[in-house]
mmCIF file of C-alpha atoms and ligand atoms in Angstrom:
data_model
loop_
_atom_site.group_PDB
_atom_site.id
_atom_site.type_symbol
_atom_site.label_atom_id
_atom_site.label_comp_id
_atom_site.label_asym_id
_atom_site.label_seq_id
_atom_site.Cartn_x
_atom_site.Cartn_y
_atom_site.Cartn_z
ATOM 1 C CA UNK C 319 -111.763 16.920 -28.787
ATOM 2 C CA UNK C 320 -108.469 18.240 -28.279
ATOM 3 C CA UNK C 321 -105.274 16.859 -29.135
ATOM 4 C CA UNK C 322 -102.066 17.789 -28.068
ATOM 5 C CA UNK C 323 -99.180 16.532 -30.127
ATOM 6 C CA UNK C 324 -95.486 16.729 -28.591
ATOM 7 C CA UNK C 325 -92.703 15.624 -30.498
ATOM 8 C CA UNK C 326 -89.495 16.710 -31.796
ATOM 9 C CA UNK C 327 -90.558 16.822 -35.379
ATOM 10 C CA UNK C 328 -93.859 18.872 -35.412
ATOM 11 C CA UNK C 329 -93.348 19.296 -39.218
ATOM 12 C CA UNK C 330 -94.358 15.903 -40.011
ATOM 13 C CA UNK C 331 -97.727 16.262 -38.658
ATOM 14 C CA UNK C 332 -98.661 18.966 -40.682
ATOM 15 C CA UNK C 333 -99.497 17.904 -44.459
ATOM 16 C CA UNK C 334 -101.415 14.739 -42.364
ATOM 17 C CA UNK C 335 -103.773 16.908 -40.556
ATOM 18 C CA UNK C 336 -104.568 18.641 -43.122
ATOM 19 C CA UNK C 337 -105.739 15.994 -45.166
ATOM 20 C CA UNK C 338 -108.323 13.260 -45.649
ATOM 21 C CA UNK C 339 -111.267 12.583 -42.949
ATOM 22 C CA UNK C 340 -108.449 14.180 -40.343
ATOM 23 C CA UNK C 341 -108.359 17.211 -42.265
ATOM 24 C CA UNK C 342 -112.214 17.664 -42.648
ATOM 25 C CA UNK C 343 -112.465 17.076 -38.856
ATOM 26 C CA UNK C 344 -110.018 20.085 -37.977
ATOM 27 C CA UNK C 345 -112.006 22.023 -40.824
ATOM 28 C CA UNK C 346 -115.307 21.566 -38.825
ATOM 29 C CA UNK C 347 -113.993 22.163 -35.603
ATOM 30 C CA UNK C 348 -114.865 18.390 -34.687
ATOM 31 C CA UNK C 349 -110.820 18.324 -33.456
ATOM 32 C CA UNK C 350 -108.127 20.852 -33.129
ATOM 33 C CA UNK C 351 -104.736 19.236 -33.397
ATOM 34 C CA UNK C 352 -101.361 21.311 -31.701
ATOM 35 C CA UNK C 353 -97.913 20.080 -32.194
ATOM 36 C CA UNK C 354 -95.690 21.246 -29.792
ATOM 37 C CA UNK C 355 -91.350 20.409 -30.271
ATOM 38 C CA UNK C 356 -89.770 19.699 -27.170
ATOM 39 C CA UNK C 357 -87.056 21.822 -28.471
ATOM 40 C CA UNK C 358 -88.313 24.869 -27.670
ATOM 41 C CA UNK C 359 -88.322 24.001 -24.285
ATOM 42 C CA UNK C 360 -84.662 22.905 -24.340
ATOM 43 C CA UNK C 361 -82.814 24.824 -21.844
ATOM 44 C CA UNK C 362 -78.796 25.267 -23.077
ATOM 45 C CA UNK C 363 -77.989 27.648 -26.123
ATOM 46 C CA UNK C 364 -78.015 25.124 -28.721
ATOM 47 C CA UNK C 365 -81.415 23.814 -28.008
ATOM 48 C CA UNK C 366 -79.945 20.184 -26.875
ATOM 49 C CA UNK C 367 -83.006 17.416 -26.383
ATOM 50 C CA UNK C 368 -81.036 14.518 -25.968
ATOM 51 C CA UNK C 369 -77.936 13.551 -24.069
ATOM 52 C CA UNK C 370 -75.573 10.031 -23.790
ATOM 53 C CA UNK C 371 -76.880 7.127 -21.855
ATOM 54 C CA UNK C 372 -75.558 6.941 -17.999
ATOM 55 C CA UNK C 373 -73.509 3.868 -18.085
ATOM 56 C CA UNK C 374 -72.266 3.955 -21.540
ATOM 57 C CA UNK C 375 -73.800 2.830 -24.351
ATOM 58 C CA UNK C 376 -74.692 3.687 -28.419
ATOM 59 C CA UNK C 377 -77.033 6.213 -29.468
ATOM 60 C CA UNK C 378 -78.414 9.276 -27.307
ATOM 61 C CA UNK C 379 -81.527 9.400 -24.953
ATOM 62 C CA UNK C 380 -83.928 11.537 -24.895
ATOM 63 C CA UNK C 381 -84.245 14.664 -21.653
ATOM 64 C CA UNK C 382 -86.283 14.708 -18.602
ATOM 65 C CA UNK C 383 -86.239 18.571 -18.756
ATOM 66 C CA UNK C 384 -87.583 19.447 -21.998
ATOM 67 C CA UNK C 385 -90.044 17.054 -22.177
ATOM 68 C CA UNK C 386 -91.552 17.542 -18.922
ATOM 69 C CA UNK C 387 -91.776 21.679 -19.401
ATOM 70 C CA UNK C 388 -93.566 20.790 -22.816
ATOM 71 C CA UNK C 389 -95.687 18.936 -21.137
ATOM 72 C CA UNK C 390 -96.733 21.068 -17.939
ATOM 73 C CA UNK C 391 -96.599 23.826 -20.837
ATOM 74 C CA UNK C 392 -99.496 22.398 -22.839
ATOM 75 C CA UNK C 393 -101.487 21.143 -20.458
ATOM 76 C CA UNK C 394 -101.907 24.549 -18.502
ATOM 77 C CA UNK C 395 -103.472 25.726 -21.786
ATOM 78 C CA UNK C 396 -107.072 24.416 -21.005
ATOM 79 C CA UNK C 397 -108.458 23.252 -17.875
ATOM 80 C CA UNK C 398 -109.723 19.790 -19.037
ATOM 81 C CA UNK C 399 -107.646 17.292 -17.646
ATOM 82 C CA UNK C 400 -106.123 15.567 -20.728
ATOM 83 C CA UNK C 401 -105.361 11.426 -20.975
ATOM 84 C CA UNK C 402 -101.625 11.387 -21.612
ATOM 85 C CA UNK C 403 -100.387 8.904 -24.019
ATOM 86 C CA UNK C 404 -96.771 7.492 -24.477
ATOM 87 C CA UNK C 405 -96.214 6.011 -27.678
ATOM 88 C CA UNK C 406 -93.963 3.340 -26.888
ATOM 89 C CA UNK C 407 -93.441 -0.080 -28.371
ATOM 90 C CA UNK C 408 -93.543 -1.293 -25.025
ATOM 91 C CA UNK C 409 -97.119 -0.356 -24.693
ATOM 92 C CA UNK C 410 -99.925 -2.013 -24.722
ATOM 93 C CA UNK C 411 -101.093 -2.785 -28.382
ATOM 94 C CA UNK C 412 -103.411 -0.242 -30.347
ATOM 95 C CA UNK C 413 -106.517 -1.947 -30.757
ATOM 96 C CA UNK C 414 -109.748 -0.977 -31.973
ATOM 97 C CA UNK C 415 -111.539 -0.594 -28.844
ATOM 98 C CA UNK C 416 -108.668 0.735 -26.876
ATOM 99 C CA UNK C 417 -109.142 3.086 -30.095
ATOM 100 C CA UNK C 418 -113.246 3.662 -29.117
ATOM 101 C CA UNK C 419 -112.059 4.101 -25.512
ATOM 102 C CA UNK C 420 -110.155 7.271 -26.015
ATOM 103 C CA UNK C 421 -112.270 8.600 -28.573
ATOM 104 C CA UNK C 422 -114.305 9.545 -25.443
ATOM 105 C CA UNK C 423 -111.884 11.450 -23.828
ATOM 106 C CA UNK C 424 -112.428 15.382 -24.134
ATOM 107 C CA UNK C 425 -108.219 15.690 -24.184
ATOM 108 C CA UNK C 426 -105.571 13.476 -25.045
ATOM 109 C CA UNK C 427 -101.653 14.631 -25.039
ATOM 110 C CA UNK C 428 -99.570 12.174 -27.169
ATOM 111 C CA UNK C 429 -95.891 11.951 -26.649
ATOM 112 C CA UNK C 430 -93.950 11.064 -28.868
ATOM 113 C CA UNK C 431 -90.255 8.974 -28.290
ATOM 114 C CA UNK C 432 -87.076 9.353 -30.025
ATOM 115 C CA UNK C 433 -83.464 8.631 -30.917
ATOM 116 C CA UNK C 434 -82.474 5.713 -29.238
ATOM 117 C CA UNK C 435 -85.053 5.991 -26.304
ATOM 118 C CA UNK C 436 -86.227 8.323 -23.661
ATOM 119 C CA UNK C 437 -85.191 8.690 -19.666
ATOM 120 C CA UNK C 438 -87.094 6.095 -17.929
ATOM 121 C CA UNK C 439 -88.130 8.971 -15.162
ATOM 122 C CA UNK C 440 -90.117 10.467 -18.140
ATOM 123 C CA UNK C 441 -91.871 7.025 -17.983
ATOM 124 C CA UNK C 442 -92.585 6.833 -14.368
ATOM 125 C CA UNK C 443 -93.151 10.469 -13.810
ATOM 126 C CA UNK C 444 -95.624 11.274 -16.280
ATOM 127 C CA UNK C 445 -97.246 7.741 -15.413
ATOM 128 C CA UNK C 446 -99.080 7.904 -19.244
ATOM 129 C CA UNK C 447 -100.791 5.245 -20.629
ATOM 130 C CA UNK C 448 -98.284 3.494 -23.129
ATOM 131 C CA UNK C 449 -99.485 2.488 -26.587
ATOM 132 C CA UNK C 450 -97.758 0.734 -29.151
ATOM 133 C CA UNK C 451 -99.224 0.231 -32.047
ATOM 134 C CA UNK C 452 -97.463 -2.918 -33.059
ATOM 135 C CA UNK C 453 -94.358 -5.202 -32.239
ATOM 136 C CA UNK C 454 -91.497 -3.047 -34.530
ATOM 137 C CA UNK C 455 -89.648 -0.714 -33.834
ATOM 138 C CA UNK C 456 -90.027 2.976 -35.045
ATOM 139 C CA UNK C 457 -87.213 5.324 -35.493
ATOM 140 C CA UNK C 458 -90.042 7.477 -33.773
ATOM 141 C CA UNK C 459 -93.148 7.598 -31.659
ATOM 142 C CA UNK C 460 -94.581 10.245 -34.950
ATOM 143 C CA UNK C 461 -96.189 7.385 -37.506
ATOM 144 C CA UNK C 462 -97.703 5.816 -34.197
ATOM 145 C CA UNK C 463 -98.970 9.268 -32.785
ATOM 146 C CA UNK C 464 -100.968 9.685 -36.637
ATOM 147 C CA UNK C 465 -102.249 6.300 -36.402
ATOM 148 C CA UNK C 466 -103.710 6.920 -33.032
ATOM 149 C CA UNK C 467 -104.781 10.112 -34.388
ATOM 150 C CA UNK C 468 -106.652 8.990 -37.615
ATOM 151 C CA UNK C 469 -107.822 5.691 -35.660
ATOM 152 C CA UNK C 470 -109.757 7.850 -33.205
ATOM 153 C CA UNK C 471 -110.830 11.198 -35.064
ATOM 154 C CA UNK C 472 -113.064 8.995 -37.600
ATOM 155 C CA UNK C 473 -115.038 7.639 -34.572
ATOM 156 C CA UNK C 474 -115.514 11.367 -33.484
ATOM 157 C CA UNK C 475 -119.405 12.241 -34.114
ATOM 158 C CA UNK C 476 -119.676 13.691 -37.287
ATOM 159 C CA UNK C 477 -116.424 13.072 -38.933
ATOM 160 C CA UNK C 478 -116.711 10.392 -41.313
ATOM 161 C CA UNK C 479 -119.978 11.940 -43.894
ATOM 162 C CA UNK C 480 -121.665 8.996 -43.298
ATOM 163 C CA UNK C 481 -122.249 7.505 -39.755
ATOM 164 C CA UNK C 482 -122.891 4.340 -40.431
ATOM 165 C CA UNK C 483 -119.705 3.489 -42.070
ATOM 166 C CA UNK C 484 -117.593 3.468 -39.041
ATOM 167 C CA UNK C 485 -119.866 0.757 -37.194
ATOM 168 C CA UNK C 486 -119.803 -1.535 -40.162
ATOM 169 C CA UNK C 487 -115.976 -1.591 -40.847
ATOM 170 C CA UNK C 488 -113.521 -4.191 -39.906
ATOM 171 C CA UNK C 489 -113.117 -4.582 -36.265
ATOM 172 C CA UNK C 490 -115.872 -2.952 -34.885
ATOM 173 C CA UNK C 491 -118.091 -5.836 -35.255
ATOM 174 C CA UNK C 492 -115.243 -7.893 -34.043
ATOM 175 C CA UNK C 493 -114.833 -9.055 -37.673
ATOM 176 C CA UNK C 494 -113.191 -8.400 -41.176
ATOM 177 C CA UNK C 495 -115.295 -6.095 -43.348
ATOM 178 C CA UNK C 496 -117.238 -7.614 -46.575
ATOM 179 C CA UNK C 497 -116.189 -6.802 -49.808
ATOM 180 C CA UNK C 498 -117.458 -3.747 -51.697
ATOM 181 C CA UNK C 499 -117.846 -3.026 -55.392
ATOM 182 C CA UNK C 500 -118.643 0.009 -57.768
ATOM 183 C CA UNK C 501 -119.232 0.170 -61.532
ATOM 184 C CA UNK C 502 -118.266 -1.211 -63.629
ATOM 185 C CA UNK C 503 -120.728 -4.152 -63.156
ATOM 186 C CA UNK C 504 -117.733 -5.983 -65.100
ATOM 187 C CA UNK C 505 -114.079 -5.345 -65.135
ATOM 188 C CA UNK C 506 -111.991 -7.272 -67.202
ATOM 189 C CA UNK C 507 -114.083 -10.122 -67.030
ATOM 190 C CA UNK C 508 -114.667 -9.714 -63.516
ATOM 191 C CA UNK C 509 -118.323 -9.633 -62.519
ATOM 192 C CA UNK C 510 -119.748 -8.134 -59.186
ATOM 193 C CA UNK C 511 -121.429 -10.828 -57.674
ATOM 194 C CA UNK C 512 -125.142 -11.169 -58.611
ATOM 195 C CA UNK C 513 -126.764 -10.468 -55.333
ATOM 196 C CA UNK C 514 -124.824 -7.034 -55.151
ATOM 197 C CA UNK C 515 -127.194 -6.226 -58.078
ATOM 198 C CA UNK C 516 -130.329 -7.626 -57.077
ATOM 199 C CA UNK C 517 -131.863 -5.132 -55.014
ATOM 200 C CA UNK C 518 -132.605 -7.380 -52.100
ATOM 201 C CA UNK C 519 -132.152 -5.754 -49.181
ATOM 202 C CA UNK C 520 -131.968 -8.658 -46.667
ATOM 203 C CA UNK C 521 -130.529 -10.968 -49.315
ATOM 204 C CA UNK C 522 -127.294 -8.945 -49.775
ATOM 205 C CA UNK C 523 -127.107 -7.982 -45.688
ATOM 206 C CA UNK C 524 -126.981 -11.908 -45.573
ATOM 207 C CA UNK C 525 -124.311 -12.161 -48.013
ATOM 208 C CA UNK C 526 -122.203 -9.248 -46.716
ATOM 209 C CA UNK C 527 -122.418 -11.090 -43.344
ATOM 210 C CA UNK C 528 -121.801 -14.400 -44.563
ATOM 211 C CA UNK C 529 -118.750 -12.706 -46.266
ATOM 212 C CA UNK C 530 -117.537 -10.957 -43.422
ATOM 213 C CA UNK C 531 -117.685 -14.518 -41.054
ATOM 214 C CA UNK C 532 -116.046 -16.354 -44.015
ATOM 215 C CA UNK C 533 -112.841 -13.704 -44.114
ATOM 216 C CA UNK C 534 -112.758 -13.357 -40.691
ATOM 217 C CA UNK C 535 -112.402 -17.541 -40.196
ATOM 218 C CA UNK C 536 -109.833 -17.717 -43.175
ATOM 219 C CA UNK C 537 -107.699 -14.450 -42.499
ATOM 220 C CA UNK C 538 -108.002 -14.354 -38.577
ATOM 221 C CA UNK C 539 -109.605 -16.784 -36.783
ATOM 222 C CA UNK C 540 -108.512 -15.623 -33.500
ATOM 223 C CA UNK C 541 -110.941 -12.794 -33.748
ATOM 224 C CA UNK C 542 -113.789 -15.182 -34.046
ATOM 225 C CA UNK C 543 -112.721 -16.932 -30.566
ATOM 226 C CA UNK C 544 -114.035 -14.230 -28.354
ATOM 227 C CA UNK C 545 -116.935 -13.155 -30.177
ATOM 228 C CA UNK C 546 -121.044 -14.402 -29.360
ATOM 229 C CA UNK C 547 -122.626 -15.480 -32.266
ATOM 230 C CA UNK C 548 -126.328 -14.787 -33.486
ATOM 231 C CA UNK C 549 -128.491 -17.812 -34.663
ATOM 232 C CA UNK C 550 -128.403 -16.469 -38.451
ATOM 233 C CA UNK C 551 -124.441 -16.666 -38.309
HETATM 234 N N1 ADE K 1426 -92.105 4.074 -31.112
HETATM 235 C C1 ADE K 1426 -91.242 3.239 -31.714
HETATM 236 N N2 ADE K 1426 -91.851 2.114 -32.111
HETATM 237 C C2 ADE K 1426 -93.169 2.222 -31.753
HETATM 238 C C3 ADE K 1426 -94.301 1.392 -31.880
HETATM 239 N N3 ADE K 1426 -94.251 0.195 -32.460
HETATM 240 N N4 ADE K 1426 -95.469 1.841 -31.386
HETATM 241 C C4 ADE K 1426 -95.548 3.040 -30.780
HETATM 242 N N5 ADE K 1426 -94.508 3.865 -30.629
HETATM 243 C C5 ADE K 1426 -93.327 3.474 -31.112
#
């Protein structure tokens, strides 16, 4: 996959793809990750992005220009159509399986808001999808774009070292993961529980399930709502 980053801060993104499960990803070629600054596409000598609101108003908003030329710039790059993305509390909210959804696109181009908001012709004449991924406000569409970003690389095939750890976490199944111990067997006189320990295979998948159901109903019930349930459940 290929993702396009293009923001006004590309700095930021940096130290975060280089790290973690993200990191590893680039590293093996699983993702490559480009940060473009809408600067450099500014068009006056002192590299202006952002201009005051028609109409009056606080704060400044951000250019048609330099945002569409970044845009048209990085997609002429490759020939795969990419799915753009505007991150935009207005959006519709990140969820995990708008999260497994584009993890099967070959492209995606994020852009990323800023300042006190953007021209509302880079809205309707990009015609993105628009993500949010929650209802606050960012000073910036950045911490959304590396949520997105982290939320779908560790789906990619091959980038978590173990596959099967993606499928059980929290959400996928359309519940809260179970909880997980390592040694020590007791920690301050806390035990792991006794079935961890017992070498039972189907025992402890029982458990972990029975877990996972009980969380889910006390933490957030409205997850169970939608779900089908098996006889063993
Ligand atoms: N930009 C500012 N706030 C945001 C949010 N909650 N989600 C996505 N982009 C944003």
């Amino acid at each position: 996959m290929r993702i396009d980053v293009l923001t006004l801060f590309p700095e930021v993104f940096e130290p975060y793809v280089a790290s973690s499960i993200v990191g590893r990803a680039v590293a093996q070629g699983i993702v490559s990750i480009r940060c473009t600054s809408f600067r450099d596409f500014a068009s006056d000598r002192h590299r202006s992005v952002d201009d005051r609101p028609f109409g009056g108003g606080p704060g400044m908003v951000l250019m048609c220009g330099p945002v569409f030329d970044a845009l048209e710039h990085v997609e002429a790059q490759s020939e795969t159509k990419p799915l753009r993305i505007l991150l935009t509390p207005q959006g519709e909210k990140l969820t995990q399986s708008v999260v497994a959804e584009l993890a099967k696109a070959p492209r995606l181009v994020l852009l990323c808001g800023h300042y006190e908001g953007f021209d509302e012709r880079i809205r309707t004449g990009i015609a993105a999808r628009e993500i949010s991924i929650g209802d606050y406000v960012l000073s910036g569409g950045e911490p959304a774009a590396m949520v997105l970003i982290d939320a779908v690389v560790r789906l990619l095939p091959g980038a978590l070292g173990d596959e099967a750890s993606a499928a059980d976490e929290s959400f996928t199944a359309g519940t809260l993961e179970y909880p997980q111990f390592t040694r020590p067997r007791e920690f301050r006189g806390m035990e792991v529980p006794e079935v961890l320990l017992s070498g039972d295979h189907g025992k402890i998948a029982a458990w972990r399930r029975e877990q996972s159901l009980e969380r889910t109903l006390e933490r957030r019930p409205d997850l169970l709502e939608a779900r089908q349930y098996m006889a063993l459940d």
